[in-house]
Structures are given as structure tokens and as C-alpha cells.
Coordinates of C-alpha atoms in Angstrom, one line a residue:
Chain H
X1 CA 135.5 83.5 101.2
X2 CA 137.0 80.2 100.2
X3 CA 134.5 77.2 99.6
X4 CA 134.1 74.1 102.2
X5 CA 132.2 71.3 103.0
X6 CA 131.4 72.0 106.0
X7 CA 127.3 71.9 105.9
X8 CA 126.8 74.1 108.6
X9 CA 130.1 76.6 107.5
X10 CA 128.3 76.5 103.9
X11 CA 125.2 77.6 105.6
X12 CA 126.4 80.1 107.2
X13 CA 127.8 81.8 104.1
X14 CA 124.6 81.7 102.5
X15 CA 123.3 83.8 105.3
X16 CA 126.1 85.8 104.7
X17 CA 125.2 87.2 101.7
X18 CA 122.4 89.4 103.5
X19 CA 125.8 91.6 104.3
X20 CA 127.2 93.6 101.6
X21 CA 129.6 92.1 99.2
X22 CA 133.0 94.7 100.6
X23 CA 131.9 93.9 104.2
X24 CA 131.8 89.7 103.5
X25 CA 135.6 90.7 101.9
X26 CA 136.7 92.6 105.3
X27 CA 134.8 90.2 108.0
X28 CA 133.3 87.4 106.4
X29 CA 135.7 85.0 107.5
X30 CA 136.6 86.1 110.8
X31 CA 132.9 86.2 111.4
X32 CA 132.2 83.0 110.1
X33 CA 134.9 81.7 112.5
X34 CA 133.3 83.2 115.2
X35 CA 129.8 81.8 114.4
X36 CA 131.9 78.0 113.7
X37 CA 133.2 78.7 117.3
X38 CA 130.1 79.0 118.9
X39 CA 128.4 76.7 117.5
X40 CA 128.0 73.5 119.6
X41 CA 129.4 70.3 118.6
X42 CA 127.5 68.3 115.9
X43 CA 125.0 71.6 114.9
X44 CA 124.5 71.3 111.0
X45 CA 122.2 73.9 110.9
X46 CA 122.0 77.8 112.1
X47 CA 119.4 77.7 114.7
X48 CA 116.6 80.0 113.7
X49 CA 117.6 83.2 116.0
X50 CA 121.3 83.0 114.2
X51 CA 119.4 83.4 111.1
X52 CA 117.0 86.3 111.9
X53 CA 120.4 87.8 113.7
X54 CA 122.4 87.3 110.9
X55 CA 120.0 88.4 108.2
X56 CA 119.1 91.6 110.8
X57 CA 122.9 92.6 111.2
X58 CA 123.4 91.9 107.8
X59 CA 120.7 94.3 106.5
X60 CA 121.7 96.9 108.9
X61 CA 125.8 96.3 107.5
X62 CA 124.5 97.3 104.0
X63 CA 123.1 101.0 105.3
X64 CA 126.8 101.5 106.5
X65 CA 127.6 104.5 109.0
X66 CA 127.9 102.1 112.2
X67 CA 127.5 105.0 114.2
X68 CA 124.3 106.3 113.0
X69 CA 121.2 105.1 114.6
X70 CA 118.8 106.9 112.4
X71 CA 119.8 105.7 109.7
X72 CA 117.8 102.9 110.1
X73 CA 114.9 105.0 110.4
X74 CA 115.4 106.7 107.1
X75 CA 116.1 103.3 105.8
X76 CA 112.4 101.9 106.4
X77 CA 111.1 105.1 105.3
X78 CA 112.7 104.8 102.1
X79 CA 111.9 101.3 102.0
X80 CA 108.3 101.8 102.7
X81 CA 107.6 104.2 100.6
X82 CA 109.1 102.7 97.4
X83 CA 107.3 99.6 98.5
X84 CA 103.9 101.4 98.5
X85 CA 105.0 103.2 94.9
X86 CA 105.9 99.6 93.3
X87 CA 103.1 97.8 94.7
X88 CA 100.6 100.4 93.4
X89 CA 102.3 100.1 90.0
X90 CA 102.0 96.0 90.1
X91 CA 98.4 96.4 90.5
X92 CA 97.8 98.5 87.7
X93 CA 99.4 96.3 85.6
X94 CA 97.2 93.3 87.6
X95 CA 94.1 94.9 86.8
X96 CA 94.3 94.3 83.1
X97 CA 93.5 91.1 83.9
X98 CA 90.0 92.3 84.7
X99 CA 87.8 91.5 81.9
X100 CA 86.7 94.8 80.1
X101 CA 84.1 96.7 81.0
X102 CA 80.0 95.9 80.3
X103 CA 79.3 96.4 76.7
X104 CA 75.9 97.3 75.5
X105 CA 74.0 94.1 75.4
X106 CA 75.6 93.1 78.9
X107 CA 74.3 96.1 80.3
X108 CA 71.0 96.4 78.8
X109 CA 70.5 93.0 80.0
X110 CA 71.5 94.0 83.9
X111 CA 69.3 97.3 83.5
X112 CA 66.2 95.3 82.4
X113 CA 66.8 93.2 85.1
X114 CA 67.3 95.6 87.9
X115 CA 65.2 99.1 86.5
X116 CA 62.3 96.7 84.7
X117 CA 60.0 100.7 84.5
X118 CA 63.1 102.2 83.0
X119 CA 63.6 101.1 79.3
X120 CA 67.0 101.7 78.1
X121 CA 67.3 101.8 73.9
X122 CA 71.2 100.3 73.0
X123 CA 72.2 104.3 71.9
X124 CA 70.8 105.6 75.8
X125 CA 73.9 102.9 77.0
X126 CA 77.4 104.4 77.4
X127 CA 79.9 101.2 77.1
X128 CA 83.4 102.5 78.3
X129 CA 86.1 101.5 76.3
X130 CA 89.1 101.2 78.2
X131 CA 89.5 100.2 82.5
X132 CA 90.8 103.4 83.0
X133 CA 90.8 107.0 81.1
X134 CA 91.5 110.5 81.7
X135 CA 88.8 112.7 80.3
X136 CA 87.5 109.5 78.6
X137 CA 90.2 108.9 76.8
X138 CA 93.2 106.3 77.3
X139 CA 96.3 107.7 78.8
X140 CA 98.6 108.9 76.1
X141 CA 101.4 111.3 75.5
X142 CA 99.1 113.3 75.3
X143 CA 97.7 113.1 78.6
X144 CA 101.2 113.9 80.3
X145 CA 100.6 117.6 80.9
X146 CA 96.8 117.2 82.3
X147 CA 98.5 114.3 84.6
X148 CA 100.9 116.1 85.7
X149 CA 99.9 119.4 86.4
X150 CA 96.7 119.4 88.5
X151 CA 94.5 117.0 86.5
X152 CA 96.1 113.9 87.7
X153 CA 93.0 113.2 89.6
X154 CA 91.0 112.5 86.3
X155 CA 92.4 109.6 85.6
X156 CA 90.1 106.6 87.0
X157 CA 88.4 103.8 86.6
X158 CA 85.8 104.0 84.2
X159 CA 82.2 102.6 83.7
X160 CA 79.3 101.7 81.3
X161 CA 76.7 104.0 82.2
X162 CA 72.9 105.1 81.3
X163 CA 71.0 107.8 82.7
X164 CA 67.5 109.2 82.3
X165 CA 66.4 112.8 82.6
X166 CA 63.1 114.3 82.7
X167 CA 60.4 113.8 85.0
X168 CA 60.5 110.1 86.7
X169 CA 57.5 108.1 85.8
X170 CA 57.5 106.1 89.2
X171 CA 58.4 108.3 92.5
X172 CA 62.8 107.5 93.3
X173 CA 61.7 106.3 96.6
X174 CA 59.8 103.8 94.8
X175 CA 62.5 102.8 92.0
X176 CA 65.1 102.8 94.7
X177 CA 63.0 99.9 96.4
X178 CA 62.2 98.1 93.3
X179 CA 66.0 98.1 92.6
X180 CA 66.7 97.4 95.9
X181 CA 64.8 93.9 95.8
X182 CA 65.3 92.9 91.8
X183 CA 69.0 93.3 93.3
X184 CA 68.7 91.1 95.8
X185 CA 66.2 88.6 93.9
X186 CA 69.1 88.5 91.4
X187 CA 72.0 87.2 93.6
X188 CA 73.6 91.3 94.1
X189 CA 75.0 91.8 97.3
X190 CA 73.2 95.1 98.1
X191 CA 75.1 98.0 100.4
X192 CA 73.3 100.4 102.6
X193 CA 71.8 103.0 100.6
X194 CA 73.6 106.6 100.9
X195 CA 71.5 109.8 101.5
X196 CA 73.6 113.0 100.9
X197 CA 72.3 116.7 100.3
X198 CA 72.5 117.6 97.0
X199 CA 73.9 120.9 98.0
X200 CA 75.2 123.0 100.7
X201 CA 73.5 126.2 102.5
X202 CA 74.5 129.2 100.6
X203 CA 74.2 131.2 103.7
X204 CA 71.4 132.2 105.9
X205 CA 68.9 131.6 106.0
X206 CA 69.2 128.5 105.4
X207 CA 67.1 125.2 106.6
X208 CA 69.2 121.7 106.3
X209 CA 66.0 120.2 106.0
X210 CA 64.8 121.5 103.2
X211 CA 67.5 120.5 100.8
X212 CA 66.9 117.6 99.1
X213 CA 68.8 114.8 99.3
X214 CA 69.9 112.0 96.9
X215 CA 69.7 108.5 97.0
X216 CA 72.9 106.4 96.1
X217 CA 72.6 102.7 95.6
X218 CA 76.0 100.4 95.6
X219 CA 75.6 96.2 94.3
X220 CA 78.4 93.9 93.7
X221 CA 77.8 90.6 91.7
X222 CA 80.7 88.5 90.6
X223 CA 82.9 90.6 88.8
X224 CA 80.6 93.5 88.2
X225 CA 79.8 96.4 90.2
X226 CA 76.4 98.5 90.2
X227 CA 76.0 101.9 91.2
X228 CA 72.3 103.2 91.3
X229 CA 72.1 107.5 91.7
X230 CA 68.4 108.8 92.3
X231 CA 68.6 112.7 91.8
X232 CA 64.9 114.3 93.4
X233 CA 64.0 116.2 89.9
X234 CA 64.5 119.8 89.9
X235 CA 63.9 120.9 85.7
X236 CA 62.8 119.1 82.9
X237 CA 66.3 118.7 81.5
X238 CA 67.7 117.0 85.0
X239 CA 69.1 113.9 85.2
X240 CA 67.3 112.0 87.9
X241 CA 68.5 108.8 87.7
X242 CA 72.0 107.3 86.7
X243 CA 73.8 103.8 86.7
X244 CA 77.0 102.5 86.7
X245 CA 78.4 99.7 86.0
X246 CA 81.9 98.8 86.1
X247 CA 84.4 95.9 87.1
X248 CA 85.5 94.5 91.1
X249 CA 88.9 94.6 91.6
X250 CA 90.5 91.4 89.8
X251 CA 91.9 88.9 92.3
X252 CA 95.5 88.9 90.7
X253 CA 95.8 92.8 92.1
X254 CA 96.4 91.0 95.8
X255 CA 99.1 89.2 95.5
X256 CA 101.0 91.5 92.7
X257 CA 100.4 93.9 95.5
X258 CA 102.1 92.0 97.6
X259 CA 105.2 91.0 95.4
X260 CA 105.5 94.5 93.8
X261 CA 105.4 95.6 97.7
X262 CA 108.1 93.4 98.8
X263 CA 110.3 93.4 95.4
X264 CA 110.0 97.2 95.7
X265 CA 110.9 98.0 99.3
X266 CA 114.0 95.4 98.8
X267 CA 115.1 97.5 96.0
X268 CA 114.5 100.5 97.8
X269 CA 116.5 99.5 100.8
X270 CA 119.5 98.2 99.3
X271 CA 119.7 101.5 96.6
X272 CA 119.8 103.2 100.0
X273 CA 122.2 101.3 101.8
X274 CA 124.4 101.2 98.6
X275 CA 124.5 105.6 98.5
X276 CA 124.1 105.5 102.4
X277 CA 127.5 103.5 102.3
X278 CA 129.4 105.4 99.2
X279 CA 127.9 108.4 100.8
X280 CA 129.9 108.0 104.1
X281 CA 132.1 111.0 105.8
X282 CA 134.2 112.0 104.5
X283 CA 132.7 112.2 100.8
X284 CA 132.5 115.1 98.7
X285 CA 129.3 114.9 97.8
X286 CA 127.9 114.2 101.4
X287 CA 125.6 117.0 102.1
X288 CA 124.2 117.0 98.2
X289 CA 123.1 113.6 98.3
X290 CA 121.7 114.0 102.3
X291 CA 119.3 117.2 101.2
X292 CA 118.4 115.8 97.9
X293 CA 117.5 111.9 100.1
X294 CA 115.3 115.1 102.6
X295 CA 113.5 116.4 98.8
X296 CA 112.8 113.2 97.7
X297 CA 111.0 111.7 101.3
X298 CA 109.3 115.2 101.3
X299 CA 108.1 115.1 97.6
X300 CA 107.4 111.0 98.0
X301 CA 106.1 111.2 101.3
X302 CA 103.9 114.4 101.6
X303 CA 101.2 113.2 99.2
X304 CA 100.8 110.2 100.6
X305 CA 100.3 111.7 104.3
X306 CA 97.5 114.5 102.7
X307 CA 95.6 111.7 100.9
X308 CA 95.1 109.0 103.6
X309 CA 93.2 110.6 105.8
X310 CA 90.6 111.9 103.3
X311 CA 90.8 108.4 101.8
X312 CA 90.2 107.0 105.0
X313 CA 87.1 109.3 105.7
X314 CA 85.6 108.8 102.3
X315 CA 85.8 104.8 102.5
X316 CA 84.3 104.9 106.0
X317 CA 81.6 107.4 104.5
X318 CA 80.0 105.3 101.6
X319 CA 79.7 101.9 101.2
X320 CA 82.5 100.8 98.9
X321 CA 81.9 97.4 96.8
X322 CA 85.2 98.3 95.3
X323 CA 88.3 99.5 97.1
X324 CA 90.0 102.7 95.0
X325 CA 93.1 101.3 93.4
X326 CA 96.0 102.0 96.0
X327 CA 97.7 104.6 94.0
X328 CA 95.1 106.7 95.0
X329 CA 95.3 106.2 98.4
X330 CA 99.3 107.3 97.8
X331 CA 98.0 110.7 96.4
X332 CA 99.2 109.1 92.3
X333 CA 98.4 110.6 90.3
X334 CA 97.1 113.8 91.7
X335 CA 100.5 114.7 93.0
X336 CA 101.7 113.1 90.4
X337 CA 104.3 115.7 89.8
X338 CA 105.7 115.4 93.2
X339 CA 106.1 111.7 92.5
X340 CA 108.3 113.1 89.1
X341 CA 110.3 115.5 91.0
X342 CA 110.9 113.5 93.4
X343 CA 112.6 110.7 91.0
X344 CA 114.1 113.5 89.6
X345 CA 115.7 114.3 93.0
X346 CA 116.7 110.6 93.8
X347 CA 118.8 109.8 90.9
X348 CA 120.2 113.1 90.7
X349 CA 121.1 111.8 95.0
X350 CA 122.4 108.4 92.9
X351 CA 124.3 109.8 90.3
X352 CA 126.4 111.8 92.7
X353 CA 127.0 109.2 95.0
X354 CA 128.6 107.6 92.2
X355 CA 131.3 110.1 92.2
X356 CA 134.5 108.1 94.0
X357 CA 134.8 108.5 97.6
X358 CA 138.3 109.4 99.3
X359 CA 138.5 106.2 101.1
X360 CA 138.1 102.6 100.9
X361 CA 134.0 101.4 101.8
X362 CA 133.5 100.1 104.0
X363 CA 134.7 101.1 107.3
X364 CA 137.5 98.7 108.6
X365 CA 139.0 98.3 112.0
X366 CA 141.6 100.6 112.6
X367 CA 144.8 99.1 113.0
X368 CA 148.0 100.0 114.7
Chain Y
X1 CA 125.7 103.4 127.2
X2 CA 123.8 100.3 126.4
X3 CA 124.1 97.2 128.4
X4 CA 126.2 95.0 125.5
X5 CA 127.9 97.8 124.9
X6 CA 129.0 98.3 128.2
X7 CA 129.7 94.4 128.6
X8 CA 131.8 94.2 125.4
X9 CA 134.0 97.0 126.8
X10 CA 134.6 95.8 130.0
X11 CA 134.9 92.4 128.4
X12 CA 138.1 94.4 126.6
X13 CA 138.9 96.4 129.8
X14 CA 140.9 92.9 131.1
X15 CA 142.9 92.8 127.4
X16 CA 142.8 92.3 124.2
X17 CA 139.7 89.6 122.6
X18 CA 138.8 87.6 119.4
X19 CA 135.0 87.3 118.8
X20 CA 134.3 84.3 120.7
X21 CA 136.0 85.1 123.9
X22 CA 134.0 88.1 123.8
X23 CA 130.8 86.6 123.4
X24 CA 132.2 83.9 126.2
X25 CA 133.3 86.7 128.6
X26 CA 130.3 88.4 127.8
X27 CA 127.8 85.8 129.0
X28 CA 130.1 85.3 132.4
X29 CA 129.9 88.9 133.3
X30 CA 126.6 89.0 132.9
X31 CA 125.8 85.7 135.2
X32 CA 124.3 84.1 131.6
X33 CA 121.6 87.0 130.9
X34 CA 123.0 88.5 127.9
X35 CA 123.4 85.7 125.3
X36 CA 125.4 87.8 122.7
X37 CA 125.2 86.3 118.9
X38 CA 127.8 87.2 116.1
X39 CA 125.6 89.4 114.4
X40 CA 125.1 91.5 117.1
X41 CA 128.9 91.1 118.2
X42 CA 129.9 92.7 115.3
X43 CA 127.6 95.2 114.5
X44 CA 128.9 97.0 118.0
X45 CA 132.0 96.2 117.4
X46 CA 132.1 98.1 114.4
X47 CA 129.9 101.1 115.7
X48 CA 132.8 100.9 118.9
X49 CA 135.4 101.5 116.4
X50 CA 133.7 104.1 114.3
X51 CA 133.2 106.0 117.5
X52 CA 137.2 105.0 118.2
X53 CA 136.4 103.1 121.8
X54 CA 138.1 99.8 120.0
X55 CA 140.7 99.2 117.9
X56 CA 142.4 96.1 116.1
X57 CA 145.1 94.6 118.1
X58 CA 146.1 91.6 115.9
X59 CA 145.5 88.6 113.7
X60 CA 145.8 85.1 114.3
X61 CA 144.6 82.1 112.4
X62 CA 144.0 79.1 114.8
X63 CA 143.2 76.0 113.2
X64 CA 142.7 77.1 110.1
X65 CA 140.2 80.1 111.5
X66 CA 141.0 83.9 111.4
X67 CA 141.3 85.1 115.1
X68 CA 140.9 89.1 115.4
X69 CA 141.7 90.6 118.7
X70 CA 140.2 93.6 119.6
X71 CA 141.5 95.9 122.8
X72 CA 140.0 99.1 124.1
X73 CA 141.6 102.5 122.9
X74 CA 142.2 105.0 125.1
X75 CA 138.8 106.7 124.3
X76 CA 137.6 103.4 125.2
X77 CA 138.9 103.4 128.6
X78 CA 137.4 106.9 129.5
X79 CA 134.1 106.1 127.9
X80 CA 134.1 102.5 130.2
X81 CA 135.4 104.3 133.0
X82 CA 133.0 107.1 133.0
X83 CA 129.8 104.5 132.2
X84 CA 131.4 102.8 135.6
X85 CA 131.5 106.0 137.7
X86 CA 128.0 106.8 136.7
X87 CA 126.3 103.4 137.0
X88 CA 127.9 103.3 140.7
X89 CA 126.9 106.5 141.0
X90 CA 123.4 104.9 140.7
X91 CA 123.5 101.8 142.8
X92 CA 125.1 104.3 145.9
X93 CA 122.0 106.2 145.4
X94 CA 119.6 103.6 144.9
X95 CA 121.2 101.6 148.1
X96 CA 120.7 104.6 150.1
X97 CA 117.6 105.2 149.6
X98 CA 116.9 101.7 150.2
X99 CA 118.8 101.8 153.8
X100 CA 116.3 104.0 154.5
X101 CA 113.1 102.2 153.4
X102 CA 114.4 98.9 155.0
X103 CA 113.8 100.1 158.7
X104 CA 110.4 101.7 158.2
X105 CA 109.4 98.4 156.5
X106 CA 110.7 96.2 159.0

């Protein structure tokens, strides 16, 4: 499209661009006429509802196959989901801007604080290494195959801990309310204690109220989170009490959340629109590239729709100081081998929608 | 058949029709309620043709300003005749039924 001075025609071609660059080639300037004409005399701007139009149209142009209505659908699917995948990966990079975990003398200093019966020596303290490990370790190469097949789920957040076994020298109701207010005395916002049995009924018979329950304490003070675990003794060798203490979720994870979201599900749309568009009847490669787009929504899509719910149940269950990191809400990386396979399957859909197609993209006007 | 849809093609139905004087022709048939914008315009204008109800008539630059005229295809016809035959289909049933509401509410 030639250049002009026009304000409001230059204007317009910026809105333009939201169409793809063939369709600008084909129509750009017989649409551009058409939005000139309409305009009213002295308008130097679009109005805002030309913009949203054009910018809607204009999205919808780059999907290609006018006749489809669904493919709209699939579009914000495909958007979505790559939105949710590139979001989850900005905030894993975001969190290591969260300063690393307690080390010894930070912790023996909050456990003093909090537990003042409970004397922790610096070798009882646990200081985790790394934000996140798998097995305790960092991720590696050598982590690939326990990701990927079935011990995905390992892979977490980590945190300084201390425990104590034996026989408790105060009763845990009693250590759970001294924690409770050396928490609060200390500026700790304090969640509901938890109560859950510390095992099932094997069978009949079986009373509920005879098994003993635990007593789970969650804090959250600046960046630092506290988890208190009161075990009712059982043997001599049981753990009966255990902390945690780990980091909040940094504030930079929000808003690279948000731009990974939005940078992601862009991307996403247009590398559909772009295959949806060289993909159009009648190219070889049509069906391939449509069953291998079906595989890759199923193997993207299918973890994230079996982990929400439980997510959703388990957040609602305990009090949570810290959300989990949102690639486990998406099922990442338990499934994480879906999430492979399904890559696999998308630029395998890519690659063969590079292959040339038998006619000219996209779809003129027929003429006579 | 949607409603712009319909209106575009029987916009077309009285000849061929560059962008504008569709979206003006448009907006009279309609008595002002559908406001069509380019965007839209041209989105079913290319959907119409992909389903072969328009086709390209001819080019014309007025005033320095490409001019594309679109007219109906024969497809175009049946599909705007048939949407016509059922929508009146409709009203004659809806104003019979209504010719005999009108006297029990009187």
C-alpha cells in the first residue's frame, strides 16, 4: 500500500497491519477506500469501534478459511493454552529473583524464635540449596528421564527444614499454641491450623475416631514462609515435629505471568493462523497437519483439564501462604511428557504446512 | 442465514456494489439498525465468496480510490431467494396467529 499524508488514511494502515501481510496486498486498499469513504468529513482519527472492528476482523483474516466458523474456536484454544505454557515458563524464570532459601543461621534464628522448648544445634538444620530440585538435586541432564517419565512431580520448590523425633518434651497441643502466639507476637500472619488423620481405615472395623490426627501450622512473614507439622508420637524413632521454611512467591512472577501470558498466546495465535492459512483446501497436507493440530490440543490440553480440579480442591483444602507455581496447576511437569509429545506433534503440523500449497493464499474474489 | 448476511445479499440482489454503497444500502434496508463497519463488511464478503454467493464484478478507481463491485452469483440468488421464502414463511405464520389473538384480546 502506497504511503500518504493523510492522518487519518495513515491511521488506518497502522490498524491494518492486524490483517495478514497477502490479505493487506489483495484488499488493503480497496478497504482502506472503503473505510476513507465512510468516514465523515474532517475525522482524523478511527473512532474507537473501527479500531476494535478492524483489529477483530483483522485477527480473524490471519486464521484464513472464511467459511469456517470453528476455526475461531480452535484458534483461542490454541491461543490459550500456549498462553498458559509461556506464562508458567516466565515465572520460573521470575522466581529466581526470589532471594535463596533460609540458610542455617537464618533459620536457627526463626526456630528459636517460634519453638523457644525445641533447641535446634546448626547440623539438626537442613538449608536447601537451590529454589527448586528434583530428588534434592538441581535439574540436570540428568534429571530428563525421572521428569519425563512419571517423576515429573518431584520436582518442587524446596525448603530449609529441621525436625525432631523421639518423645516430645512439651504435649503438640501445647507447642502448637506456643507457636501459634510467638508467631503472631513476631509479626507472622498465622493460617488456620489443619487437622488431618494420619491414616486411613484399613477395613473394618475401623473407628474414624480413633486415628490420630496431625496438626499442620502455615505463617507467612515478608518473604519467608513457615510450615509447622505436629505428628502425635507413635515409636521412639518418629518424627513428631517438623518445620519448613521456604520463600513467598516473588512479586516479579505477576507481571512476567502476565507478559509471558499475553507474548505467548500472540505467538500462538498467529503460528496458527499462519498453518490455518497455508493449510487451506485444497493442500496436500491438509488432513496431516488437521489430526496432528487434534494430538497436540489432546496431549497440551488433557493435563491441564486432570490437574485443575485436584488443584482446585487441594488449595480450597489447606490454607496456602503460597500459591503452587502455575505450572503445576497445568499438570508440568508431571505430564511433562505429554507436553514433549505434544511439541513434537506441533512442529511436525508446522513443518508440513510448509510444504507449497497448490494455490495462491489467500483466498481472492473470484473473478469473471 | 444471518441478518448482515442476508442484508448484504439483498443489498446485491438490485446489482452489482463497491464497499460503501453496501454499507449505505445496508443501513437503508435496515431503517438505520444495522450500522455495518468495513471490518465486518469484508469479513462476509469474503466468507460469501468462499461459499460462492458473490463474486467480483469489476474494478474502478474513483478519485484516486479502488472501487470493487461485487454482484450476487447465481448460488447467491437461490441462497437469498430461499432465506426470502422462509423468512415470509415466518411472518405468514406469525401474522396468523396473531389475527387470531387480536380478537380474543380486544
Amino acid at each position: 500500500m502506497p504511503v500518504t499524508s493523510d492522518p487519518l488514511a495513515r491511521r488506518y494502515r497502522r490498524l491494518l497491519l492486524c490483517y495478514p501481510r497477502a490479505y493487506r496486498r489483495a484488499r488493503g486498499e480497496e478497504l482502506l477506500a472503503t473505510l476513507l469513504e465512510a468516514a465523515p468529513p474532517g475525522r482524523a482519527r478511527p473512532t474507537a469501534r473501527e479500531a476494535a472492528n478492524l483489529i477483530g476482523h483483522g485477527l480473524r483474516a490471519r486464521l484464513g478459511r472464511p467459511r469456517s466458523r470453528s476455526v475461531v474456536t480452535w484458534a483461542v484454544f490454541t491461543a490459550v493454552i500456549c498462553g498458559l505454557f509461556t506464562a508458567a515458563l516466565a515465572t520460573r524464570l521470575a522466581w529466581e529473583t526470589s532471594p535463596p532459601m533460609p540458610d542455617r543461621a537464618e533459620a536457627a534464628a526463626i526456630l528459636a524464635d517460634v519453638l523457644p522448648g525445641q533447641q535446634f544445634a546448626p547440623g539438626e538444620i537442613y538449608p536447601a540449596e537451590t529454589l527448586f530440585a528434583i530428588y534434592g538435586e538441581p535439574l540436570s541432564l540428568n534429571s530428563v528421564n525421572d521428569l519425563l517419565f512419571g517423576d515429573g512431580g518431584e520436582y518442587a520448590l524446596t525448603a530449609t527444614g529441621a525436625s525432631r523425633t523421639g518423645f516430645p518434651s512439651l504435649p503438640l497441643d501445647q507447642t502448637a499454641a506456643v507457636a501459634e502466639q510467638r508467631l503472631r507476637d513476631g509479626g507472622w500472619t498465622v493460617y488456620p491450623a489443619t487437622h488431618n488423620d494420619m491414616y486411613g481405615c484399613a477395613g473394618p472395623p475401623c473407628d474414624p475416631a480413633t486415628i490420630p490426627q496431625d496438626t499442620r501450622l502455615f505463617a507467612k512473614r515478608g518473604n519467608t514462609t513457615l510450615e509447622l507439622e505436629l505428628y502425635p508420637q507413635q515409636h521412639a524413632d518418629s518424627t513428631y515435629l517438623a518445620v519448613s521454611l521456604s520463600r513467598t512467591t516473588p512479586a516479579a512472577v505477576w507481571p512476567a505471568a502476565v507478559v509471558g501470558g499475553l507474548l505467548g498466546a500472540a505467538m500462538g495465535w498467529l503460528l496458527f493462523g499462519w498453518a490455518s492459512r497455508r493449510t487451506q483446501a485444497p493442500h496436500p497436507v491438509r488432513v496431516p497437519v488437521n489430526v496432528l493440530f487434534g494430538v497436540t490440543m489432546g496431549l497440551w490440553w488433557l493435563p491441564v483439564l486432570f490437574t485443575v480440579p485436584f488443584m482446585v480442591e487441594h488449595h480450597l483444602g489447606e490454607p496456602h501462604p503460597r500459591w503452587h507455581p502455575l505450572w503445576e496447576w497445568l499438570g508440568q511437569p508431571v505430564f511433562s511428557l505429554f507436553l514433549v509429545a505434544g511439541c513434537a506433534s506441533a512442529l511436525l503440523g508446522l513443518a508440513l504446512a510448509l510444504l507449497p500449497s497448490r494455490r495462491t493464499q489467500p483466498q481472492r474474489v473470484a473473478t469473471t | 442465514m444471518r441478518e448482515p448476511t442476508y442484508l448484504i445479499l439483498t443489498a446485491l440482489a438490485s446489482g452489482p456494489r463497491y464497499g460503501y454503497a453496501i454499507i449505505q444500502d445496508v443501513g437503508e434496508l435496515s431503517g438505520g439498525r444495522t450500522s455495518l463497519l468495513p471490518g465486518t463488511l469484508y469479513t462476509a464478503l469474503d466468507r460469501l465468496a468462499a461459499e460462492g454467493l458473490v463474486e467480483l464484478d469489476r474494478e474502478e478507481t474513483v478519485d484516486g480510490r479502488l472501487r470493487r463491485y461485487y454482484r450476487l452469483t447465481p448460488g447467491g440468488v437461490t441462497a437469498l431467494e430461499a432465506e426470502t421464502a422462509r423468512m415470509r414463511r415466518l411472518t405468514t405464520a406469525a401474522e396468523t396467529r396473531l389475527r387470531t389473538l387480536r380478537p380474543q384480546t380486544a
